[in-house]
Tab-separated table of C-alpha atoms and ligand atoms in Angstrom:
chain	number	residue	atom	x	y	z
A	16	MET	CA	-70.165	-44.452	4.362
A	17	THR	CA	-67.974	-44.320	1.225
A	18	ALA	CA	-69.430	-42.451	-1.760
A	19	ALA	CA	-70.401	-44.647	-4.764
A	20	ARG	CA	-67.722	-44.599	-7.422
A	21	THR	CA	-69.812	-43.167	-10.194
A	22	PRO	CA	-69.711	-42.142	-13.019
A	23	SER	CA	-67.281	-44.878	-13.906
A	24	ILE	CA	-65.537	-45.843	-17.151
A	25	ASP	CA	-63.796	-49.039	-18.209
A	26	ILE	CA	-60.929	-47.829	-20.398
A	27	ASP	CA	-57.262	-48.799	-19.976
A	28	ILE	CA	-55.661	-45.542	-21.039
A	29	TYR	CA	-52.253	-47.172	-20.413
A	30	SER	CA	-52.724	-49.923	-23.003
A	31	ASP	CA	-50.168	-49.744	-25.844
A	32	GLU	CA	-52.870	-48.611	-28.255
A	33	LEU	CA	-54.227	-45.801	-26.056
A	34	THR	CA	-50.793	-44.755	-24.888
A	35	LEU	CA	-49.887	-44.083	-28.512
A	36	ARG	CA	-53.303	-42.686	-29.552
A	37	PRO	CA	-55.016	-41.421	-26.375
A	38	TYR	CA	-57.034	-38.429	-27.520
A	39	GLU	CA	-60.368	-40.059	-28.374
A	40	ALA	CA	-60.303	-41.898	-25.012
A	41	TYR	CA	-59.631	-38.613	-23.232
A	42	ARG	CA	-62.681	-37.120	-24.974
A	43	GLN	CA	-64.834	-40.039	-23.796
A	44	ILE	CA	-63.635	-39.520	-20.213
A	45	ARG	CA	-64.338	-35.763	-20.399
A	46	ASP	CA	-67.825	-36.473	-21.698
A	47	ALA	CA	-68.474	-39.019	-18.925
A	48	GLY	CA	-68.209	-36.358	-16.203
A	49	PRO	CA	-66.140	-33.771	-14.325
A	50	ALA	CA	-64.651	-36.627	-12.242
A	51	VAL	CA	-64.844	-40.218	-13.479
A	52	TYR	CA	-63.841	-43.475	-11.780
A	53	LEU	CA	-61.317	-45.256	-14.003
A	54	ALA	CA	-62.122	-48.850	-13.110
A	55	PRO	CA	-59.098	-50.690	-14.637
A	56	HIS	CA	-56.703	-48.550	-12.595
A	57	ASP	CA	-58.746	-48.099	-9.419
A	58	THR	CA	-58.386	-44.342	-9.565
A	59	TRP	CA	-60.535	-41.303	-10.173
A	60	VAL	CA	-59.583	-39.302	-13.220
A	61	ILE	CA	-60.058	-35.586	-13.849
A	62	ALA	CA	-59.997	-34.789	-17.550
A	63	ARG	CA	-61.804	-31.451	-18.004
A	64	TYR	CA	-59.775	-28.229	-17.978
A	65	GLU	CA	-61.827	-26.387	-15.345
A	66	ASN	CA	-61.779	-29.319	-12.916
A	67	VAL	CA	-58.080	-30.030	-13.497
A	68	ARG	CA	-57.283	-26.472	-12.403
A	69	GLU	CA	-59.693	-26.754	-9.446
A	70	VAL	CA	-58.036	-29.953	-8.213
A	71	LEU	CA	-54.462	-28.719	-8.727
A	72	LYS	CA	-55.257	-25.557	-6.770
A	73	ASP	CA	-56.745	-27.343	-3.749
A	74	THR	CA	-53.659	-28.935	-2.217
A	75	ASP	CA	-55.404	-29.322	1.177
A	76	THR	CA	-57.870	-31.820	-0.332
A	77	PHE	CA	-55.794	-33.228	-3.200
A	78	SER	CA	-52.482	-34.100	-1.630
A	79	SER	CA	-49.186	-34.912	-3.383
A	80	ALA	CA	-47.515	-36.118	-0.178
A	81	ALA	CA	-48.581	-39.751	-0.742
A	82	GLY	CA	-46.815	-39.572	-4.131
A	83	VAL	CA	-47.957	-38.739	-7.665
A	84	SER	CA	-47.628	-42.253	-9.116
A	85	LEU	CA	-50.301	-44.944	-9.481
A	86	THR	CA	-47.711	-47.516	-8.346
A	87	ALA	CA	-47.261	-47.816	-4.555
A	88	PRO	CA	-43.510	-48.717	-4.353
A	89	VAL	CA	-42.709	-45.766	-6.596
A	90	ASN	CA	-44.474	-43.434	-4.197
A	91	GLU	CA	-42.192	-44.795	-1.444
A	92	ILE	CA	-39.053	-44.096	-3.525
A	93	THR	CA	-40.084	-40.528	-4.381
A	94	LYS	CA	-40.959	-39.514	-0.796
A	95	GLY	CA	-39.193	-36.311	0.225
A	96	THR	CA	-39.142	-34.754	-3.250
A	97	THR	CA	-40.682	-31.351	-3.912
A	98	LEU	CA	-43.043	-33.031	-6.354
A	99	ALA	CA	-44.362	-35.419	-3.688
A	100	SER	CA	-44.915	-32.949	-0.866
A	101	ASP	CA	-47.624	-30.570	0.350
A	102	PRO	CA	-47.470	-27.050	1.755
A	103	PRO	CA	-46.023	-25.884	4.097
A	104	GLU	CA	-43.127	-28.390	3.661
A	105	HIS	CA	-43.463	-28.064	-0.108
A	106	ASP	CA	-42.778	-24.320	0.052
A	107	THR	CA	-39.462	-24.834	1.847
A	108	LEU	CA	-38.346	-27.505	-0.646
A	109	ARG	CA	-39.567	-25.543	-3.643
A	110	ALA	CA	-37.617	-22.450	-2.548
A	111	ILE	CA	-34.422	-24.550	-2.523
A	112	VAL	CA	-35.061	-26.386	-5.796
A	113	ALA	CA	-36.274	-23.331	-7.701
A	114	SER	CA	-33.793	-20.750	-6.382
A	115	SER	CA	-31.511	-21.063	-9.425
A	116	LEU	CA	-34.372	-21.509	-11.881
A	117	THR	CA	-35.945	-18.058	-11.543
A	118	PRO	CA	-36.025	-15.839	-14.668
A	119	ARG	CA	-33.347	-13.651	-13.075
A	120	ALA	CA	-31.033	-16.568	-12.269
A	121	LEU	CA	-31.553	-18.015	-15.753
A	122	ALA	CA	-30.890	-14.738	-17.591
A	123	THR	CA	-27.135	-15.233	-17.371
A	124	ARG	CA	-27.453	-18.715	-18.950
A	125	LYS	CA	-29.518	-17.582	-21.919
A	126	PRO	CA	-26.759	-16.307	-24.245
A	127	GLY	CA	-24.677	-19.467	-23.797
A	128	ILE	CA	-27.649	-21.726	-24.539
A	129	ALA	CA	-28.568	-19.619	-27.605
A	130	GLN	CA	-25.019	-19.972	-28.888
A	131	GLN	CA	-25.037	-23.751	-28.428
A	132	ALA	CA	-28.370	-23.976	-30.262
A	133	GLU	CA	-27.035	-21.840	-33.152
A	134	GLN	CA	-23.969	-24.051	-33.588
A	135	LEU	CA	-25.916	-27.271	-33.351
A	136	VAL	CA	-28.624	-26.207	-35.780
A	137	ALA	CA	-26.166	-24.692	-38.270
A	138	GLY	CA	-24.281	-28.006	-38.503
A	139	LEU	CA	-27.416	-30.087	-38.959
A	140	VAL	CA	-28.992	-27.772	-41.519
A	141	GLU	CA	-25.804	-27.859	-43.563
A	142	ARG	CA	-26.164	-31.659	-43.749
A	143	GLY	CA	-29.743	-31.322	-45.047
A	144	GLU	CA	-31.023	-34.536	-43.405
A	145	PHE	CA	-30.902	-35.455	-39.740
A	146	ASP	CA	-32.798	-37.016	-36.854
A	147	ALA	CA	-34.670	-34.208	-35.104
A	148	VAL	CA	-34.852	-36.210	-31.845
A	149	THR	CA	-31.509	-37.951	-31.389
A	150	GLU	CA	-29.391	-35.330	-33.143
A	151	LEU	CA	-31.284	-32.194	-32.127
A	152	ALA	CA	-33.981	-32.365	-29.396
A	153	GLN	CA	-31.846	-34.560	-27.111
A	154	VAL	CA	-28.564	-32.750	-27.614
A	155	LEU	CA	-29.242	-29.385	-26.000
A	156	PRO	CA	-30.892	-30.656	-22.757
A	157	LEU	CA	-28.184	-33.331	-22.442
A	158	SER	CA	-25.492	-30.723	-22.673
A	159	VAL	CA	-27.220	-27.987	-20.602
A	160	VAL	CA	-28.959	-29.846	-17.742
A	161	PRO	CA	-26.122	-32.070	-16.387
A	162	ASP	CA	-23.772	-29.060	-16.189
A	163	PHE	CA	-26.470	-26.958	-14.629
A	164	VAL	CA	-27.129	-29.604	-11.949
A	165	GLY	CA	-23.345	-29.913	-11.528
A	166	LEU	CA	-23.096	-33.657	-12.240
A	167	PRO	CA	-19.759	-35.437	-12.505
A	168	GLN	CA	-19.064	-37.469	-15.699
A	169	GLU	CA	-20.169	-40.632	-13.882
A	170	GLY	CA	-23.798	-41.378	-14.614
A	171	ARG	CA	-24.327	-38.865	-17.431
A	172	ASP	CA	-24.668	-41.522	-20.126
A	173	GLN	CA	-27.464	-43.205	-18.138
A	174	LEU	CA	-29.581	-40.106	-17.575
A	175	LEU	CA	-31.963	-40.716	-20.488
A	176	ASP	CA	-32.611	-44.335	-19.495
A	177	TRP	CA	-33.224	-43.307	-15.899
A	178	ALA	CA	-35.538	-40.437	-16.876
A	179	SER	CA	-37.580	-42.767	-19.052
A	180	ALA	CA	-37.809	-45.230	-16.139
A	181	VAL	CA	-39.046	-42.469	-13.828
A	182	PHE	CA	-41.930	-41.656	-16.182
A	183	ASN	CA	-42.861	-45.286	-16.733
A	184	ALA	CA	-42.855	-45.792	-12.979
A	185	ILE	CA	-45.243	-42.895	-12.404
A	186	GLY	CA	-47.869	-44.857	-14.349
A	187	PRO	CA	-49.977	-47.776	-13.065
A	188	PRO	CA	-48.408	-51.075	-11.895
A	189	ASN	CA	-48.348	-52.496	-15.434
A	190	GLU	CA	-45.524	-54.333	-17.162
A	191	ARG	CA	-43.842	-51.087	-18.250
A	192	SER	CA	-43.671	-49.672	-14.740
A	193	GLN	CA	-42.573	-52.991	-13.179
A	194	ARG	CA	-39.768	-53.232	-15.731
A	195	SER	CA	-38.597	-49.738	-14.839
A	196	LEU	CA	-38.235	-50.341	-11.091
A	197	PRO	CA	-34.583	-51.563	-11.149
A	198	ALA	CA	-33.535	-48.466	-13.147
A	199	LEU	CA	-35.442	-46.264	-10.733
A	200	ALA	CA	-33.608	-47.897	-7.819
A	201	GLU	CA	-30.287	-47.286	-9.628
A	202	LEU	CA	-31.177	-43.616	-10.052
A	203	GLY	CA	-32.008	-43.421	-6.335
A	204	GLU	CA	-28.595	-44.912	-5.488
A	205	TYR	CA	-26.883	-42.489	-7.863
A	206	ALA	CA	-28.621	-39.524	-6.172
A	207	GLY	CA	-27.536	-40.950	-2.802
A	208	ARG	CA	-23.894	-41.232	-3.962
A	209	LEU	CA	-23.934	-37.666	-5.269
A	210	ALA	CA	-25.321	-36.344	-2.001
A	211	ASN	CA	-22.842	-38.297	0.156
A	212	SER	CA	-19.742	-37.605	-1.910
A	213	GLY	CA	-20.625	-33.949	-2.452
A	214	ALA	CA	-19.332	-34.389	-6.018
A	215	LEU	CA	-21.466	-31.590	-7.449
A	216	ALA	CA	-19.843	-28.618	-9.194
A	217	GLU	CA	-19.539	-25.385	-7.261
A	218	GLY	CA	-22.343	-22.892	-7.934
A	219	SER	CA	-24.554	-25.598	-9.489
A	220	LEU	CA	-28.180	-26.469	-8.698
A	221	GLY	CA	-27.006	-29.644	-6.973
A	222	ALA	CA	-24.508	-27.752	-4.826
A	223	GLY	CA	-27.411	-25.466	-3.809
A	224	VAL	CA	-29.255	-28.498	-2.441
A	225	LEU	CA	-26.208	-29.594	-0.393
A	226	ALA	CA	-25.780	-26.035	0.893
A	227	ALA	CA	-29.417	-26.043	2.093
A	228	ALA	CA	-28.614	-29.123	4.190
A	229	ALA	CA	-25.345	-27.639	5.448
A	230	ASP	CA	-27.119	-24.550	6.799
A	231	GLY	CA	-29.945	-26.565	8.356
A	232	ARG	CA	-32.862	-25.716	6.034
A	233	ILE	CA	-33.410	-29.425	5.301
A	234	PRO	CA	-32.043	-32.615	6.897
A	235	ALA	CA	-29.048	-34.040	4.992
A	236	THR	CA	-31.046	-37.232	4.439
A	237	GLN	CA	-33.380	-35.293	2.144
A	238	CYS	CA	-30.671	-34.251	-0.356
A	239	PRO	CA	-31.003	-37.346	-2.614
A	240	ALA	CA	-34.765	-36.718	-2.957
A	241	LEU	CA	-34.213	-33.097	-3.961
A	242	LEU	CA	-31.611	-34.157	-6.516
A	243	LEU	CA	-34.272	-36.479	-7.937
A	244	ASP	CA	-36.430	-33.383	-8.528
A	245	TYR	CA	-33.844	-32.396	-11.144
A	246	LEU	CA	-32.778	-35.791	-12.450
A	247	GLY	CA	-36.317	-37.028	-13.113
A	248	PRO	CA	-38.190	-34.335	-15.028
A	249	ALA	CA	-35.567	-32.119	-16.662
A	250	LEU	CA	-34.673	-34.072	-19.804
A	251	ASP	CA	-37.429	-36.190	-21.372
A	252	THR	CA	-40.002	-33.419	-21.011
A	253	THR	CA	-38.025	-30.842	-22.966
A	254	ILE	CA	-36.918	-33.446	-25.503
A	255	SER	CA	-40.550	-34.427	-26.025
A	256	ALA	CA	-41.671	-30.837	-26.570
A	257	VAL	CA	-38.890	-29.926	-29.008
A	258	GLY	CA	-39.450	-33.137	-31.005
A	259	SER	CA	-43.208	-32.506	-31.161
A	260	ALA	CA	-42.587	-28.908	-32.241
A	261	ILE	CA	-40.558	-29.995	-35.248
A	262	TYR	CA	-43.067	-32.694	-36.159
A	263	LEU	CA	-45.998	-30.241	-35.937
A	264	PHE	CA	-44.187	-27.592	-37.982
A	265	ALA	CA	-43.372	-30.185	-40.625
A	266	ARG	CA	-47.040	-31.204	-40.805
A	267	HIS	CA	-48.303	-27.588	-40.773
A	268	PRO	CA	-45.976	-25.611	-43.060
A	269	GLU	CA	-48.269	-22.557	-42.997
A	270	GLN	CA	-47.707	-22.328	-39.211
A	271	TRP	CA	-43.939	-22.516	-39.719
A	272	ASP	CA	-44.197	-19.726	-42.294
A	273	LYS	CA	-45.930	-17.543	-39.692
A	274	VAL	CA	-43.145	-18.200	-37.184
A	275	ARG	CA	-40.394	-17.515	-39.728
A	276	GLN	CA	-42.034	-14.262	-40.756
A	277	ASP	CA	-42.503	-13.197	-37.136
A	278	PRO	CA	-40.110	-14.992	-34.751
A	279	LYS	CA	-41.702	-13.080	-31.851
A	280	LEU	CA	-44.420	-15.732	-32.146
A	281	ILE	CA	-42.003	-18.435	-30.945
A	282	PRO	CA	-42.838	-18.260	-27.198
A	283	ASN	CA	-46.555	-18.568	-27.953
A	284	ALA	CA	-45.928	-21.252	-30.579
A	285	PHE	CA	-44.025	-23.257	-27.966
A	286	ASN	CA	-46.983	-22.955	-25.572
A	287	GLU	CA	-49.225	-24.184	-28.371
A	288	VAL	CA	-46.980	-27.242	-28.870
A	289	VAL	CA	-47.055	-28.032	-25.133
A	290	ARG	CA	-50.843	-27.614	-25.180
A	291	LEU	CA	-51.474	-29.850	-28.175
A	292	GLU	CA	-48.831	-32.524	-27.538
A	293	THR	CA	-48.572	-32.246	-23.759
A	294	PRO	CA	-45.369	-34.084	-22.742
A	295	ILE	CA	-46.625	-35.324	-19.330
A	296	ARG	CA	-50.084	-36.870	-19.730
A	297	GLY	CA	-50.945	-36.846	-16.020
A	298	PHE	CA	-49.835	-37.188	-12.397
A	299	CYS	CA	-51.810	-38.329	-9.327
A	300	ARG	CA	-53.064	-36.870	-6.103
A	301	GLN	CA	-54.724	-38.487	-3.078
A	302	THR	CA	-57.815	-37.089	-1.321
A	303	THR	CA	-57.318	-36.186	2.325
A	304	ARG	CA	-61.100	-35.961	3.007
A	305	PRO	CA	-64.429	-36.569	1.269
A	306	THR	CA	-64.945	-33.976	-1.439
A	307	VAL	CA	-67.035	-32.995	-4.463
A	308	VAL	CA	-65.692	-32.206	-7.946
A	309	GLY	CA	-68.214	-30.666	-10.335
A	310	GLY	CA	-71.044	-32.352	-8.397
A	311	VAL	CA	-69.334	-35.788	-8.267
A	312	GLU	CA	-68.654	-37.132	-4.771
A	313	ILE	CA	-65.218	-38.595	-4.066
A	314	GLY	CA	-64.405	-40.302	-0.767
A	315	ALA	CA	-61.351	-39.774	1.470
A	316	GLY	CA	-58.106	-41.619	0.668
A	317	GLU	CA	-58.908	-42.035	-3.048
A	318	ARG	CA	-56.320	-41.759	-5.823
A	319	VAL	CA	-57.083	-39.012	-8.351
A	320	LEU	CA	-55.310	-38.918	-11.715
A	321	VAL	CA	-55.060	-35.399	-13.141
A	322	LEU	CA	-54.862	-35.522	-16.936
A	323	TYR	CA	-53.085	-32.353	-18.111
A	324	ALA	CA	-53.031	-33.685	-21.688
A	325	SER	CA	-56.805	-34.017	-21.780
A	326	ALA	CA	-57.463	-30.616	-20.179
A	327	ASN	CA	-55.318	-29.074	-22.903
A	328	ARG	CA	-57.711	-30.416	-25.548
A	329	ASP	CA	-60.961	-29.841	-23.666
A	330	GLU	CA	-63.538	-28.461	-26.104
A	331	ARG	CA	-65.226	-26.728	-23.129
A	332	LYS	CA	-62.163	-24.479	-22.878
A	333	TRP	CA	-60.517	-24.381	-26.323
A	334	GLN	CA	-61.989	-23.541	-29.695
A	335	ASP	CA	-61.004	-26.155	-32.303
A	336	PRO	CA	-58.816	-27.876	-29.690
A	337	GLU	CA	-57.297	-30.323	-32.207
A	338	LYS	CA	-56.049	-27.490	-34.406
A	339	PHE	CA	-52.394	-26.408	-34.272
A	340	ASP	CA	-52.506	-22.617	-34.344
A	341	VAL	CA	-49.426	-20.628	-33.304
A	342	THR	CA	-51.511	-17.441	-32.959
A	343	ARG	CA	-54.011	-18.968	-30.503
A	344	ARG	CA	-53.826	-17.583	-26.924
A	345	ALA	CA	-52.246	-20.786	-25.638
A	346	GLY	CA	-50.540	-19.411	-22.505
A	347	ASP	CA	-53.023	-20.764	-19.973
A	348	HIS	CA	-52.539	-24.434	-20.898
A	349	VAL	CA	-51.767	-26.799	-18.017
A	350	GLY	CA	-48.906	-28.659	-19.738
A	351	PHE	CA	-46.539	-27.348	-17.055
A	352	GLY	CA	-49.115	-28.079	-14.344
A	353	TYR	CA	-50.833	-25.335	-12.357
A	354	GLY	CA	-50.732	-23.917	-8.828
A	355	VAL	CA	-47.988	-24.543	-6.276
A	356	HIS	CA	-46.567	-27.583	-8.104
A	357	GLY	CA	-46.495	-25.785	-11.477
A	358	CYS	CA	-43.239	-26.751	-13.196
A	359	ALA	CA	-40.209	-25.306	-11.430
A	360	GLY	CA	-38.019	-25.789	-14.508
A	361	GLN	CA	-40.254	-24.327	-17.194
A	362	GLY	CA	-38.078	-21.224	-17.530
A	363	LEU	CA	-35.125	-23.416	-18.479
A	364	ALA	CA	-37.230	-25.596	-20.795
A	365	ARG	CA	-38.506	-22.477	-22.549
A	366	ILE	CA	-35.006	-21.013	-23.005
A	367	GLU	CA	-33.789	-24.268	-24.573
A	368	ALA	CA	-36.810	-24.730	-26.847
A	369	HIS	CA	-36.964	-21.083	-27.940
A	370	ALA	CA	-33.251	-21.151	-28.759
A	371	VAL	CA	-33.659	-24.205	-31.008
A	372	LEU	CA	-36.721	-22.787	-32.769
A	373	GLU	CA	-35.081	-19.380	-33.255
A	374	ALA	CA	-31.984	-20.984	-34.789
A	375	LEU	CA	-34.176	-23.095	-37.095
A	376	ALA	CA	-36.385	-20.133	-38.102
A	377	LYS	CA	-33.305	-18.272	-39.360
A	378	ARG	CA	-32.232	-21.117	-41.611
A	379	VAL	CA	-35.035	-23.540	-42.483
A	380	SER	CA	-37.968	-22.727	-44.778
A	381	ALA	CA	-39.561	-26.201	-44.686
A	382	PHE	CA	-39.246	-29.617	-43.027
A	383	GLU	CA	-40.051	-32.901	-44.745
A	384	VAL	CA	-40.629	-35.885	-42.438
A	385	LEU	CA	-38.869	-39.004	-43.780
A	386	GLY	CA	-39.932	-41.320	-40.940
A	387	THR	CA	-40.842	-41.390	-37.236
A	388	ASP	CA	-40.815	-43.723	-34.242
A	389	ARG	CA	-42.722	-43.114	-31.032
A	390	VAL	CA	-41.712	-43.771	-27.451
A	391	LEU	CA	-44.041	-46.183	-25.626
A	392	ASN	CA	-43.999	-44.767	-22.083
A	393	ASN	CA	-46.694	-44.658	-19.386
A	394	VAL	CA	-46.449	-40.920	-18.856
A	395	ILE	CA	-44.258	-39.200	-21.455
A	396	ARG	CA	-45.639	-38.639	-24.925
A	397	ALA	CA	-42.714	-38.331	-27.295
A	398	PHE	CA	-40.981	-39.417	-30.462
A	399	SER	CA	-37.833	-41.505	-30.216
A	400	SER	CA	-36.928	-40.547	-33.781
A	401	ILE	CA	-38.081	-38.022	-36.395
A	402	ARG	CA	-35.984	-38.210	-39.530
A	403	VAL	CA	-36.287	-34.959	-41.476
A	404	ARG	CA	-35.002	-33.334	-44.660
A	405	VAL	CA	-34.854	-29.549	-44.492
A	406	THR	CA	-35.080	-26.920	-47.198
A	407	THR	CA	-32.947	-23.943	-46.293
A	408	SER	CA	-34.133	-20.357	-46.480
A	409	ASN	CA	-31.733	-19.603	-49.327
A	410	GLY	CA	-33.349	-22.354	-51.367
A	411	VAL	CA	-30.818	-25.218	-50.923
B	504	HEM	C1	-41.230	-29.029	-21.635
B	504	HEM	C2	-40.629	-29.345	-20.497
B	504	HEM	C3	-41.335	-29.638	-19.191
B	504	HEM	C4	-42.639	-29.995	-18.946
B	504	HEM	C5	-43.767	-30.177	-19.961
B	504	HEM	C6	-42.783	-30.149	-17.503
B	504	HEM	C7	-43.975	-30.469	-16.861
B	504	HEM	C8	-44.163	-30.432	-15.501
B	504	HEM	C9	-45.430	-30.623	-14.833
B	504	HEM	C10	-46.750	-30.952	-15.524
B	504	HEM	C11	-45.233	-30.465	-13.496
B	504	HEM	C12	-46.311	-30.470	-12.432
B	504	HEM	C13	-46.288	-31.645	-11.490
B	504	HEM	C14	-47.531	-31.745	-10.614
B	504	HEM	O1	-48.574	-31.126	-10.886
B	504	HEM	O2	-47.487	-32.541	-9.669
B	504	HEM	C15	-43.813	-30.218	-13.308
B	504	HEM	C16	-43.199	-30.042	-12.082
B	504	HEM	C17	-41.832	-29.931	-11.931
B	504	HEM	N1	-40.881	-29.792	-12.919
B	504	HEM	FE1	-41.248	-29.741	-14.902
B	504	HEM	N2	-41.560	-29.909	-16.910
B	504	HEM	C18	-40.641	-29.586	-17.895
B	504	HEM	C19	-39.304	-29.276	-17.710
B	504	HEM	C20	-38.653	-29.251	-16.503
B	504	HEM	C21	-37.247	-28.966	-16.308
B	504	HEM	C22	-36.267	-28.597	-17.430
B	504	HEM	C23	-37.001	-29.075	-14.966
B	504	HEM	C24	-35.720	-28.871	-14.189
B	504	HEM	C25	-34.722	-28.124	-14.525
B	504	HEM	C26	-38.258	-29.388	-14.314
B	504	HEM	C27	-38.421	-29.551	-12.954
B	504	HEM	C28	-39.640	-29.694	-12.333
B	504	HEM	C29	-39.786	-29.785	-10.882
B	504	HEM	C30	-38.668	-29.714	-9.847
B	504	HEM	C31	-41.164	-29.933	-10.630
B	504	HEM	C32	-41.841	-30.082	-9.268
B	504	HEM	C33	-42.370	-28.745	-8.840
B	504	HEM	C34	-43.150	-28.786	-7.557
B	504	HEM	O3	-43.642	-29.852	-7.152
B	504	HEM	O4	-43.267	-27.718	-6.929
B	504	HEM	N3	-39.230	-29.508	-15.275
B	504	HEM	N4	-43.191	-30.181	-14.549
């Protein structure tokens, strides 16, 4: 007998309104129970911090292998990625994808990225006014990631459109995800062409994937999927976090003052940004057997949406969760996920974001927001534009 789907809630968290302003809805879902059936999307949702960690840890019960999207055709397209796999296969794929993303492997990249951030920020600050998304947050990932993955020139100018399509597609089968399917298919074809032509720079992440196939660790047919592991999540996420950081520091000048006075706070401040404005709102799992979450029974074969963005504001875990506080112990947020699927690229994202914030802290004493636009995406929470005027530290 299937367990009753209760408690249940009738909120479309993917409506335009709640996509832009989701936090009150997340609170209602947290208050409704440790696991709640989200009727409009025919999925369970886990919104409390403790239960999010519990579910992410139990990969035997909460499987990623059926895909992490709420849209069935998207789960077909992403089959074979590290993201959409379970142990033990996951561990083999993860070792390949993450081998060049370890702190040790990234250490050699750090000085170059810091230098790029310094140059970029110096030029913008000299101008006094700029767009903190299109002229700053997007620029570093777009220059670092494609080289790191070893991409040829072909396709680079489409990466942002494709990444946005990936995150729309991971949502429910609404208009936004349907509209993104052709772009997702294009990205799949691009990954296929890269894998077949071998046109990936020597020593790059992408070349590492092809090498794994050449020495028999994975079948060659799996290379496009592993390239998708890089092409999907590596850009929009970091762009979102850096944009949100600048917006939050503009709105909370006393927090920026703390960071300027003590730049050693930057790593924690970045965690606090990812906690408060979590770039990826949530991904799915599927139950492999009947289970119980916090006393709520969930049947086998059910979709379960894990809301990282809600867990990061759960009042059961965080004091004053809505407050932006760069001195809070923010390190155990789940904005990069948790457990075996915890973000493989977070080291790179941190290097990029820290470099931008360090370069800004040296030069900018205050930000004034002149105007903003938000992205309307099923999964990514981000600004498409933040126009700012900066006051420089020497008073200009
Ligand atoms: C601020 C930036 C970023 C955020 C917030 C973020 C967030 C996440 C989250 C929440 C997951 C967990 C997925 C799950 O639970 O199913 C994840 C996984 C992953 N991320 Fe990131 N990510 C960021 C940057 C990056 C970058 C720069 C890369 C690549 C260079 C990357 C590559 C990956 C990969 C390959 C996985 C799958 C790991 C696995 O399944 O074992 N991410 N990321």
